[in-house]
Coordinates of C-alpha atoms and ligand atoms in Angstrom, one line a residue:
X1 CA 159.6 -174.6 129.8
X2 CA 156.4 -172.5 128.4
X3 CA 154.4 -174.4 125.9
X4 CA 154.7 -173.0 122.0
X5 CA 150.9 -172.6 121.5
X6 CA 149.2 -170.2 118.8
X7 CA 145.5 -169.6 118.0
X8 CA 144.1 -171.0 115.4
X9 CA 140.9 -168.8 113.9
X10 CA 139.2 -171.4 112.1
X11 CA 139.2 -173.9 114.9
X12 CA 137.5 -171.3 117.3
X13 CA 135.4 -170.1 114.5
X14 CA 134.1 -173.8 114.4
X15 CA 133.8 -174.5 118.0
X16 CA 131.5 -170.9 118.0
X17 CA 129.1 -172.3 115.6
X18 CA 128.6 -175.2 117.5
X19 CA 128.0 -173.6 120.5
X20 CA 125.7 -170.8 119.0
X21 CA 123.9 -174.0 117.3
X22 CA 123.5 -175.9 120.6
X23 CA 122.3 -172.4 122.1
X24 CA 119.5 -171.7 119.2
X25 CA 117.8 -175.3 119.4
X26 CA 116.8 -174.0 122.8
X27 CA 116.0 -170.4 122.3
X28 CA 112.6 -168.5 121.0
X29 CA 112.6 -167.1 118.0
X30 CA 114.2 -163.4 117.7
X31 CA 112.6 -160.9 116.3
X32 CA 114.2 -158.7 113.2
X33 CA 115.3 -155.8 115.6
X34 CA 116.8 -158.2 118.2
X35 CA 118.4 -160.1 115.0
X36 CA 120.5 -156.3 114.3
X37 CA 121.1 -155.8 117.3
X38 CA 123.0 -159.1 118.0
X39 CA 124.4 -158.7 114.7
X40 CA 125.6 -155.6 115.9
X41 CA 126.8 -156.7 119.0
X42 CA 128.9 -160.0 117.3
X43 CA 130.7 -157.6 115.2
X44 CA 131.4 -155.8 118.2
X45 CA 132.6 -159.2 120.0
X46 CA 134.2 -160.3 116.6
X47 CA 136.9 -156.9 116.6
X48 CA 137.3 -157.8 120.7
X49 CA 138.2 -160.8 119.7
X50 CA 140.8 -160.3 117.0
X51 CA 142.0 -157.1 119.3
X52 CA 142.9 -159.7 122.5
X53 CA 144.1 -162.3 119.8
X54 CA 146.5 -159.8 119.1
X55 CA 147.4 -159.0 122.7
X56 CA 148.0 -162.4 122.9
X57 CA 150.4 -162.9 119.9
X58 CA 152.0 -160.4 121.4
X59 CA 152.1 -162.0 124.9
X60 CA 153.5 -165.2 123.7
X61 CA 155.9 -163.3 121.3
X62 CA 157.5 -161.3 124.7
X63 CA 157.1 -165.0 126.6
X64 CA 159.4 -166.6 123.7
X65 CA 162.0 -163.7 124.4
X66 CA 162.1 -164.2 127.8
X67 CA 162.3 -167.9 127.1
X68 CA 165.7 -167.1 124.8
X69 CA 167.5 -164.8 127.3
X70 CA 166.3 -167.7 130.1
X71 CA 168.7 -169.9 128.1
X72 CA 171.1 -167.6 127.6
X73 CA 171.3 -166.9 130.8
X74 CA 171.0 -170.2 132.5
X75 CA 172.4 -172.8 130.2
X76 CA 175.3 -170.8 128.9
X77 CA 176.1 -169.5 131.7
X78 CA 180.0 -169.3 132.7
X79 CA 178.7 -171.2 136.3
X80 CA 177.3 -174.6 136.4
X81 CA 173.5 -174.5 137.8
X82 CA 172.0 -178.1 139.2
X83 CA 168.5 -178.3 140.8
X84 CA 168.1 -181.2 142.8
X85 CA 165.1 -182.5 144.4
X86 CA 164.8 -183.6 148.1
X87 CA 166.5 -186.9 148.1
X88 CA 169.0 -185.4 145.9
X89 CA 168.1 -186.0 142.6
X90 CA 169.2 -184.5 139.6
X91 CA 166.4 -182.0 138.0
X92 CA 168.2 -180.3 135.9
X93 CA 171.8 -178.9 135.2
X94 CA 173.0 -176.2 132.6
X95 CA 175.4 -177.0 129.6
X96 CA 178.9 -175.4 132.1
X97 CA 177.5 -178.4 135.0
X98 CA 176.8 -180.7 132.2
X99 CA 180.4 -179.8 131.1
X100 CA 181.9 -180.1 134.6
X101 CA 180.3 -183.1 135.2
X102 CA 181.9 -184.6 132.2
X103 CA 178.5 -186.1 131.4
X104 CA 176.0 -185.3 128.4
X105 CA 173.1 -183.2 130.0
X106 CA 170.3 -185.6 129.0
X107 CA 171.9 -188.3 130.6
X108 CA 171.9 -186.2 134.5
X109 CA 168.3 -185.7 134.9
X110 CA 167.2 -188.7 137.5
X111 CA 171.2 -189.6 138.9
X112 CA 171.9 -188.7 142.2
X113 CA 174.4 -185.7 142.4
X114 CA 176.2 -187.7 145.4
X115 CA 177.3 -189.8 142.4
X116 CA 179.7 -187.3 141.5
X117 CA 181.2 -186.6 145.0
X118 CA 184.5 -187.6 146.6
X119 CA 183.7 -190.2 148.9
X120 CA 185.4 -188.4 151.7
X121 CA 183.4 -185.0 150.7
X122 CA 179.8 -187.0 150.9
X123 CA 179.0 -186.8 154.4
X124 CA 179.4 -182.9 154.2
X125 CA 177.7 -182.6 151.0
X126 CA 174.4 -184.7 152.6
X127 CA 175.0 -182.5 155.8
X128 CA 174.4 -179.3 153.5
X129 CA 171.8 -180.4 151.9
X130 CA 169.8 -181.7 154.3
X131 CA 170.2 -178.8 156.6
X132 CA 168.9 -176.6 153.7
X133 CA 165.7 -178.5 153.2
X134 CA 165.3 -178.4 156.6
X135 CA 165.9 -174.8 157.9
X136 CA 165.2 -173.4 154.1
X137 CA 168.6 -171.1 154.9
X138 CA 171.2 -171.0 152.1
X139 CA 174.6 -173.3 152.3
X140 CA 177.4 -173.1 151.2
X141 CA 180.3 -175.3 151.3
X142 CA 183.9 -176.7 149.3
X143 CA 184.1 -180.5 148.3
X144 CA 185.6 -182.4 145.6
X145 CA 183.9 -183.8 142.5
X146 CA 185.0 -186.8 140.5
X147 CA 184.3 -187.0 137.0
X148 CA 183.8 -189.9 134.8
X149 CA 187.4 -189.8 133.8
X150 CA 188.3 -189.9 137.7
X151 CA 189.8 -186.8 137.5
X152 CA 189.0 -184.6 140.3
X153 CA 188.5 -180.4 141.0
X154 CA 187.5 -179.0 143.8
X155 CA 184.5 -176.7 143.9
X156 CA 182.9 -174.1 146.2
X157 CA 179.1 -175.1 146.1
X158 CA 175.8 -172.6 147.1
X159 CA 172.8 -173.8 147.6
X160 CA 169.1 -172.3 148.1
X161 CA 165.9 -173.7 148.3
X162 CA 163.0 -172.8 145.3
X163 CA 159.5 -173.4 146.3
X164 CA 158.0 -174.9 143.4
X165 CA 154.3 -175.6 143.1
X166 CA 154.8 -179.4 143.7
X167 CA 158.0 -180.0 145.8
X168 CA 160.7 -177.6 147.1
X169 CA 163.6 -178.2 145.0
X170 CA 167.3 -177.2 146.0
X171 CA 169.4 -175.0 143.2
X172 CA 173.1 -175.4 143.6
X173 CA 175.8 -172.9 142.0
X174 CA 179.0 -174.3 141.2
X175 CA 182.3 -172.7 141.2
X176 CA 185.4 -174.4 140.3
X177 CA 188.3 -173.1 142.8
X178 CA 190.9 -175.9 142.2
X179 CA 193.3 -173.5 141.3
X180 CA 192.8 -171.8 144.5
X181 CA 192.8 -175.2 146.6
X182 CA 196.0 -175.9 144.6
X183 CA 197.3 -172.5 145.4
X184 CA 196.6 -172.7 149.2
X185 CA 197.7 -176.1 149.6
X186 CA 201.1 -174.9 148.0
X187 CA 201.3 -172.0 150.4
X188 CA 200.8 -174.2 153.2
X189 CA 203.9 -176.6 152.1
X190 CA 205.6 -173.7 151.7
X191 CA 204.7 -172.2 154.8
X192 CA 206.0 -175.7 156.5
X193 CA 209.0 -175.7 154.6
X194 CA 209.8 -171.9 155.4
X195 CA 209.6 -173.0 159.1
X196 CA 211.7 -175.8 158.8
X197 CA 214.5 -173.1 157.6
X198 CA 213.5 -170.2 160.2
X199 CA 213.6 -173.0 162.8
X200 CA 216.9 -174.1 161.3
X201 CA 218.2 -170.6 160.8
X202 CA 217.3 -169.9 164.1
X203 CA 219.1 -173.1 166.0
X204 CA 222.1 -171.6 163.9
X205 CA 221.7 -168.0 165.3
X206 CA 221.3 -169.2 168.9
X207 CA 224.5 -171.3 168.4
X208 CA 226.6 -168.4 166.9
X209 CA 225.1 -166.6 169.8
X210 CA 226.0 -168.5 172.2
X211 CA 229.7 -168.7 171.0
X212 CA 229.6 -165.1 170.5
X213 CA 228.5 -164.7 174.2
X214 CA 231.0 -167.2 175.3
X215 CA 233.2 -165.3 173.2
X216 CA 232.6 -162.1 174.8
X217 CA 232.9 -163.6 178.1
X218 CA 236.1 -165.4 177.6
X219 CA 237.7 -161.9 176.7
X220 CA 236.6 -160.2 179.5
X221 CA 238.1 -163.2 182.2
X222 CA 241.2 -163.4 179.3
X223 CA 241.6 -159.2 180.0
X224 CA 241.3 -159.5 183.6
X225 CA 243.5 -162.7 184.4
X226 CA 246.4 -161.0 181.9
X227 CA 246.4 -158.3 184.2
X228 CA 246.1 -160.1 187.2
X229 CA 249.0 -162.5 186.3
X230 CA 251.2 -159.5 185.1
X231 CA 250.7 -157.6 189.0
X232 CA 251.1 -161.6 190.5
X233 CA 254.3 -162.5 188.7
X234 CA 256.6 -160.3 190.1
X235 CA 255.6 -161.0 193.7
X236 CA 255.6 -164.3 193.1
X237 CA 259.6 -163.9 191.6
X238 CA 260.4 -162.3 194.9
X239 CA 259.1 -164.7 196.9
X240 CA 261.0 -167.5 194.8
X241 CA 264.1 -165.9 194.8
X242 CA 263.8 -165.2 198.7
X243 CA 262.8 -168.6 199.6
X244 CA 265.8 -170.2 197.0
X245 CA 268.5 -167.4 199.6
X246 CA 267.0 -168.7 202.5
X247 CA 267.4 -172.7 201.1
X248 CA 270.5 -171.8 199.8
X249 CA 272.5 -169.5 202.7
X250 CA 270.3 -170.6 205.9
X251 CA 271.1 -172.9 208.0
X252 CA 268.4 -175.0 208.1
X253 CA 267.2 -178.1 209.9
X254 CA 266.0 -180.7 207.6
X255 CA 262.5 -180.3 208.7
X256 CA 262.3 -176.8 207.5
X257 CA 264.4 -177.3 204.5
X258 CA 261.5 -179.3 203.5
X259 CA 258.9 -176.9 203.8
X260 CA 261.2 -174.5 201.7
X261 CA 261.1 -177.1 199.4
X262 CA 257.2 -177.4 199.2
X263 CA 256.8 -173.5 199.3
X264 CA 259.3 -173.4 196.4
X265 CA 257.3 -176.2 194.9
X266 CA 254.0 -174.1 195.3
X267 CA 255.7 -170.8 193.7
X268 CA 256.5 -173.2 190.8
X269 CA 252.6 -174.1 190.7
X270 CA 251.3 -170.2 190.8
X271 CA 254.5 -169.9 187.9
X272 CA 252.6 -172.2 185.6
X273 CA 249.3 -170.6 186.7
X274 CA 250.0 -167.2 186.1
X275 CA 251.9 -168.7 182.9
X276 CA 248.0 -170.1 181.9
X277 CA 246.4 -167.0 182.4
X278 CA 248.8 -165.2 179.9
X279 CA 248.4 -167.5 177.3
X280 CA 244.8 -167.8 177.8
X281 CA 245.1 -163.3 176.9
X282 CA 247.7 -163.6 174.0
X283 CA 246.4 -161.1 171.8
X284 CA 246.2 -162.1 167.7
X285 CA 249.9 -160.3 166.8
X286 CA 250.6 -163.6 165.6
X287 CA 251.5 -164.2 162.2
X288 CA 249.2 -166.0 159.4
X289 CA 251.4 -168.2 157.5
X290 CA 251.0 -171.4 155.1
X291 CA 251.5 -174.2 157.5
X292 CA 251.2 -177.8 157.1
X293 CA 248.6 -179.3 159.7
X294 CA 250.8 -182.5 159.6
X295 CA 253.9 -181.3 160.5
X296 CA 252.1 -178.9 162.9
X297 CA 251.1 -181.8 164.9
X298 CA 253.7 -183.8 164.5
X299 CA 256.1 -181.5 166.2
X300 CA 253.5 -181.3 168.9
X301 CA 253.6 -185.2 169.9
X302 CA 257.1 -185.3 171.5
X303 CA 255.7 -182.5 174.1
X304 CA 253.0 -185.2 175.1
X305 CA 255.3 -188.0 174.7
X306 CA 256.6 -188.4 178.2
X307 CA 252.9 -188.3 179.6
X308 CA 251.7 -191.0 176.8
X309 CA 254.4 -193.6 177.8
X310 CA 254.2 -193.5 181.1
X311 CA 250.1 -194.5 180.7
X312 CA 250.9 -196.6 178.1
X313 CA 248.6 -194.5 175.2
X314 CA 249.2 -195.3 171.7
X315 CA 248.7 -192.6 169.4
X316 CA 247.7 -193.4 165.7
X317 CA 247.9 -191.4 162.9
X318 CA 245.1 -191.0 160.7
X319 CA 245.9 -188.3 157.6
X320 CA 244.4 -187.2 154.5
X321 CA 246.5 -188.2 151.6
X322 CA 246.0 -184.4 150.1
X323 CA 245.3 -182.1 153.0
X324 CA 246.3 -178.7 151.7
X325 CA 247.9 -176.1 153.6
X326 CA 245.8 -173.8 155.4
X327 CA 246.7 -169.9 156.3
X328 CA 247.0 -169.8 160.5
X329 CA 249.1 -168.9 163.4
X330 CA 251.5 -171.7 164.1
X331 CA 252.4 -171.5 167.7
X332 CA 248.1 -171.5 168.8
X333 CA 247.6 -173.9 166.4
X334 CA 250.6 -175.9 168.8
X335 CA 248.7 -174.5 171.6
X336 CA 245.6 -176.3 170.8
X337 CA 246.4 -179.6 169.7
X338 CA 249.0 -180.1 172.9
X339 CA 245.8 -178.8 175.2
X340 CA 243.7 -181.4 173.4
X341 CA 246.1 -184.6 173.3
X342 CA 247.2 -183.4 177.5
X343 CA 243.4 -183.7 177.8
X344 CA 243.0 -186.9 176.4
X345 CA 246.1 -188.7 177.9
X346 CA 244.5 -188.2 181.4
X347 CA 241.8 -189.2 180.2
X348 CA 243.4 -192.7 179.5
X349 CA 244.4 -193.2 183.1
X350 CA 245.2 -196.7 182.8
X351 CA 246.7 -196.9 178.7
X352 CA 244.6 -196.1 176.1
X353 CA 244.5 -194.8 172.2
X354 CA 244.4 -191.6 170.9
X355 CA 243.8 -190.9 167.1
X356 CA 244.1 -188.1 165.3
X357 CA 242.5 -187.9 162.4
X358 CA 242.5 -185.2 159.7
X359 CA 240.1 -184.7 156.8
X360 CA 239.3 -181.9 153.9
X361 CA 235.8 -180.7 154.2
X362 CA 234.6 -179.1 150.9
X363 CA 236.9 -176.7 149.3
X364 CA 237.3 -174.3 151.9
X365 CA 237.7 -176.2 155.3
X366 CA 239.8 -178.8 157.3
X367 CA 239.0 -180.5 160.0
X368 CA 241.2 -182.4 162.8
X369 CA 239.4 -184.9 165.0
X370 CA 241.6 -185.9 168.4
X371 CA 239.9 -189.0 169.7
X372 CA 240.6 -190.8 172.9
X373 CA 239.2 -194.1 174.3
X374 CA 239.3 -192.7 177.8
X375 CA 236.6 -192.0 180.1
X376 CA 234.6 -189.6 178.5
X377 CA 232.7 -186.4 179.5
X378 CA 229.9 -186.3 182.1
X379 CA 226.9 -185.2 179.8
X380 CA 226.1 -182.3 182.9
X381 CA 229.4 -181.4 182.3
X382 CA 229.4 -180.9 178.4
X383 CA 227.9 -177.5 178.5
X384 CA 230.9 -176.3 180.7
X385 CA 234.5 -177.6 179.6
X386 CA 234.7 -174.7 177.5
X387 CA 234.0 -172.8 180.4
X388 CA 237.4 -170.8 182.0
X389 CA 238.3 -172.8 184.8
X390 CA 236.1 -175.5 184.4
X391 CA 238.0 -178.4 185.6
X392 CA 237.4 -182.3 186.8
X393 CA 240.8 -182.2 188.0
X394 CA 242.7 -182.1 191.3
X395 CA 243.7 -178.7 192.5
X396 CA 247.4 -179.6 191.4
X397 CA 246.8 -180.6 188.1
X398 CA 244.4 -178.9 186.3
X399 CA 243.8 -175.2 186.3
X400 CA 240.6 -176.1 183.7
X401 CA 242.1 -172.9 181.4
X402 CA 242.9 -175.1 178.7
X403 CA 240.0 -176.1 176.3
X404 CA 239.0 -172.3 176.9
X405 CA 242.2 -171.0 175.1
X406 CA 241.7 -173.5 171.9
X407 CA 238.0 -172.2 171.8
X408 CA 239.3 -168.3 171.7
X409 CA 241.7 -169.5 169.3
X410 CA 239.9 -171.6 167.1
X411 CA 237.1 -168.5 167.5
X412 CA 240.1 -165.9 166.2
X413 CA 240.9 -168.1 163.4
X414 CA 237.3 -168.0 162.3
X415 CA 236.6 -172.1 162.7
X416 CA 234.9 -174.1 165.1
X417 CA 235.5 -176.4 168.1
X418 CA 232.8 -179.2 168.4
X419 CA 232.6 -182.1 171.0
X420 CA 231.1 -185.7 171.3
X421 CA 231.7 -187.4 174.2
X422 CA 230.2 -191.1 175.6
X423 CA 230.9 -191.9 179.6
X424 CA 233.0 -194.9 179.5
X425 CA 233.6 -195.2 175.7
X426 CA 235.2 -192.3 175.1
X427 CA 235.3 -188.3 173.6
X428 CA 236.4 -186.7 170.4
X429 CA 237.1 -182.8 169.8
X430 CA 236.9 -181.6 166.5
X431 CA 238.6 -178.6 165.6
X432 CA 237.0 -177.1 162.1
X433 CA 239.7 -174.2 160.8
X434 CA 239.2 -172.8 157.1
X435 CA 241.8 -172.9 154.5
X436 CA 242.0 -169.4 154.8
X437 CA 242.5 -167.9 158.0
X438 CA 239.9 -165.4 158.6
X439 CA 241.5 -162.8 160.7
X440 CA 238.4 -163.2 163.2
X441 CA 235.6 -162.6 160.9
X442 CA 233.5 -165.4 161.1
X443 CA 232.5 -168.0 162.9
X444 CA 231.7 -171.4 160.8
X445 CA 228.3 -172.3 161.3
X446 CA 227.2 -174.8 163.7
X447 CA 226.2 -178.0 163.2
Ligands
ATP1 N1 239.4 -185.9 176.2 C1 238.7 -185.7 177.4 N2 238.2 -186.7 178.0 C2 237.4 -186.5 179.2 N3 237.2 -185.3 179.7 C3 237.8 -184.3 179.1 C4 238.6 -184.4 177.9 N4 239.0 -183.1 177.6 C5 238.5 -182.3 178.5 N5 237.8 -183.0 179.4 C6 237.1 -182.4 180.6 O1 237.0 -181.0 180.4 C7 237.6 -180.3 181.6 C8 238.2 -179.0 181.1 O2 239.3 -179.2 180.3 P1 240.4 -178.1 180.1 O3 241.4 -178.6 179.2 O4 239.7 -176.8 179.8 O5 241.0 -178.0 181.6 P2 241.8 -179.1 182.4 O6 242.4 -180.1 181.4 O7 241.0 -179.6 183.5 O8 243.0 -178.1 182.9 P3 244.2 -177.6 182.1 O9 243.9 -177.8 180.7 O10 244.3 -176.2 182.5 O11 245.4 -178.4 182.6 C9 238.6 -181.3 182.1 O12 238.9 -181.1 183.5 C10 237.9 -182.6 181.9 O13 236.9 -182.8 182.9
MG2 MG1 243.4 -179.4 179.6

């Protein structure tokens, strides 16, 4: 701050007296002339005098200017100013850091600024400061204040050294950017959160993918095995009706009726092949109707029935009181559920259970869950059961077409086929169809 001081006349008048007293006591006496002159010459000195008095009215009037638009400028400004000294002592700090600060600005001068810095910020805010007194080169750096009231706000803090005639001292500019911390730290939950969902998005893609691919694939094989069973069947009719002449009007030894018997028995295996690979290429001419799930199964269980009690498998029932009637193809509907209860019966090699359990998912999908306490599914093997021909089973038994057809049908319908399977414990295939059938559409979503 610059001192307020004006010039008094009178008092210098009196101190000139004085001095001009002390001077004469030592002095000769002056002669008349010399008296004029030095008359002459005071009055001289006397308008000097008044004509740097004024210079310097005018001097201190320009200082006191300054001194306003210094206040202006520094203590109203819209930025909080704080000069600290070395050990980080508060010098001084304009009204905005006073206001910041939450603290009046009489009461900052002497209190260490650290005082009003997160704990976990300090370290940095030393590291700053001391690097500046040090290398004299300006920081900057973002840290969060506390104030009296414990709230916090985060602020983006500059500082540069001032080299004052005692002691450097350190100026800091402060500028609140908790709105921007706030704003970044949103973006970067959001960001998180938006990668969650591409992830997610993207697991989904890859799994319609992959049923799309498998899709694809099974209606290639399903092309070329209808076409191959078509050429084979007629053959193969030949050759049974040949072999059934020669069993029938040869005279055979018993020997050789036999092997008739086992080529007949053979033809009848390639029949129920080449019966496989038609189904597994039905095209979708079927007809969407209303059907009832229940009954739809139901009528399926007799089929299964001779297999079941000859393993001794129970088979429980578990429907929904009010599963409504969904719009599908009746005879692949049978298709499926016979494949899935055939497969779960050997699975139960020595007796077992079998439930079947249906359930209403949301308002626009059912589900049916075939479970079997049998043997379960390999896990190396889970990736490939929907796979044409994939089969565990001996050569005369399985021709491993079966899951693959319920997947293309399921597919057309627009549902889903899932499976869980534990080695020892057990497997259950869920079969997801909508309410309405959707014509193959769509694909439910994985999940
Ligand atoms: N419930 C189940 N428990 C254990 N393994 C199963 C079950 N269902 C299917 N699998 C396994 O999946 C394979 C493929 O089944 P899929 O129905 O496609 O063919 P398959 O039963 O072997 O032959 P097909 O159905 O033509 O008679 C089976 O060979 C078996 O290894
Ligand atoms: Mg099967």
């Amino acid at each position: 701050m610059i001192p307020n001081r004006t010039i008094d006349p009178v008092e210098i008048r009196r101190r000139a007296e004085e001095q001009l007293q002390s001077r004469q006591g030592a002095d000769a006496p002056i002669s008349s002339h010399e008296m004029q002159r030095l008359v002459q010459e005071l009055k001289i000195h006397q308008i000097e005098l008044e004509m740097q008095n004024e210079e310097l009215q005018r001097a201190y009037a320009e200082l006191e200017a300054l001194q306003e638009r210094y206040f202006d400028l520094y203590d109203l400004a819209p930025v909080c100013y704080v000069t600290v000294n070395e050990a980080g002592m508060i010098l001084e700090a304009n009204l905005s850091a006073a206001t910041m600060l939450g603290a009046a600005r009489s009461a900052l001068a002497g209190l260490p600024l650290s005082r009003f810095i997160q704990k976990e910020d300090s370290d940095l805010y030393h590291l700053h400061r001391r690097q500046l007194f040090t290398t004299a080169e300006k920081q900057s750096c973002e840290l969060r204040m506390v104030k009296p009231d414990k709230t916090t706000c985060w602020i983006q803090m500059a500082m540069s050294i001032t080299q004052q005639p005692g002691a450097p001292e350190c100026r800091m500019v402060f500028n609140d950017i908790t709105e921007r911390k706030q704003a970044e730290e949103l973006l970067v939950d959001m960001n998180v959160e938006l990668e969650g969902k591409v992830e997610l998005r993207t697991r989904e893609l890859l799994q319609i993918q992959k049923q799309y691919l498998h899709g694809e694939k099974l209606a290639a094989i399903g092309l070329l095995s209808a076409s191959i069973a078509h050429e084979f069947n007629n053959p193969l009719q030949s050759v049974t009706t040949v072999l059934k002449g020669i069993g029938k009007y040869a005279d055979l030894k018993e020997k050789e009726a036999e092997f008739i018997d086992m080529a007949l028995q053979e033809c009848r295996r390639m029949g129920n092949l080449i019966a496989n690979l038609q189904d597994f290429y039905r095209p979708s001419t079927g007809k969407y109707e209303s059907i009832d799930l229940h009954a739809l199964i139901d009528s399926v269980l007799p089929f299964v029935k001779k297999h079941l009690h000859t393993r001794k498998i129970a088979v429980v029932k578990e429907y929904a009181a009010d599963l409504p009637a969904i719009n599908a193809v009746a005879d692949q509907l049978k298709q499926i559920f016979l494949n899935l209860l055939n497969n779960a019966a050997d699975a139960c090699e020595g007796g077992g259970l079998i439930t079947v359990t249906t359930e209403v998912i949301g308002r626009e999908n059912v589900v049916v869950h075939v479970r079997d306490n049998g043997a379960g599914i390999d896990p190396a093997h889970l990736g490939k059961i929907f796979e044409p021909f994939f089969t565990t089973k001996p050569h005369n038994k399985g021709t491993g077409l079966g899951l693959s057809v319920c997947y293309g049908i399921v597919k057309d319908h627009g549902g889903r086929i899932d499976v869980e399977s534990e080695p020892g414990k057990g497997t259950v295939f869920s079969v997801f169809l909508p309410l309405q059938g959707v014509h193959n559409e769509g694909v439910l979503p994985a999940k």
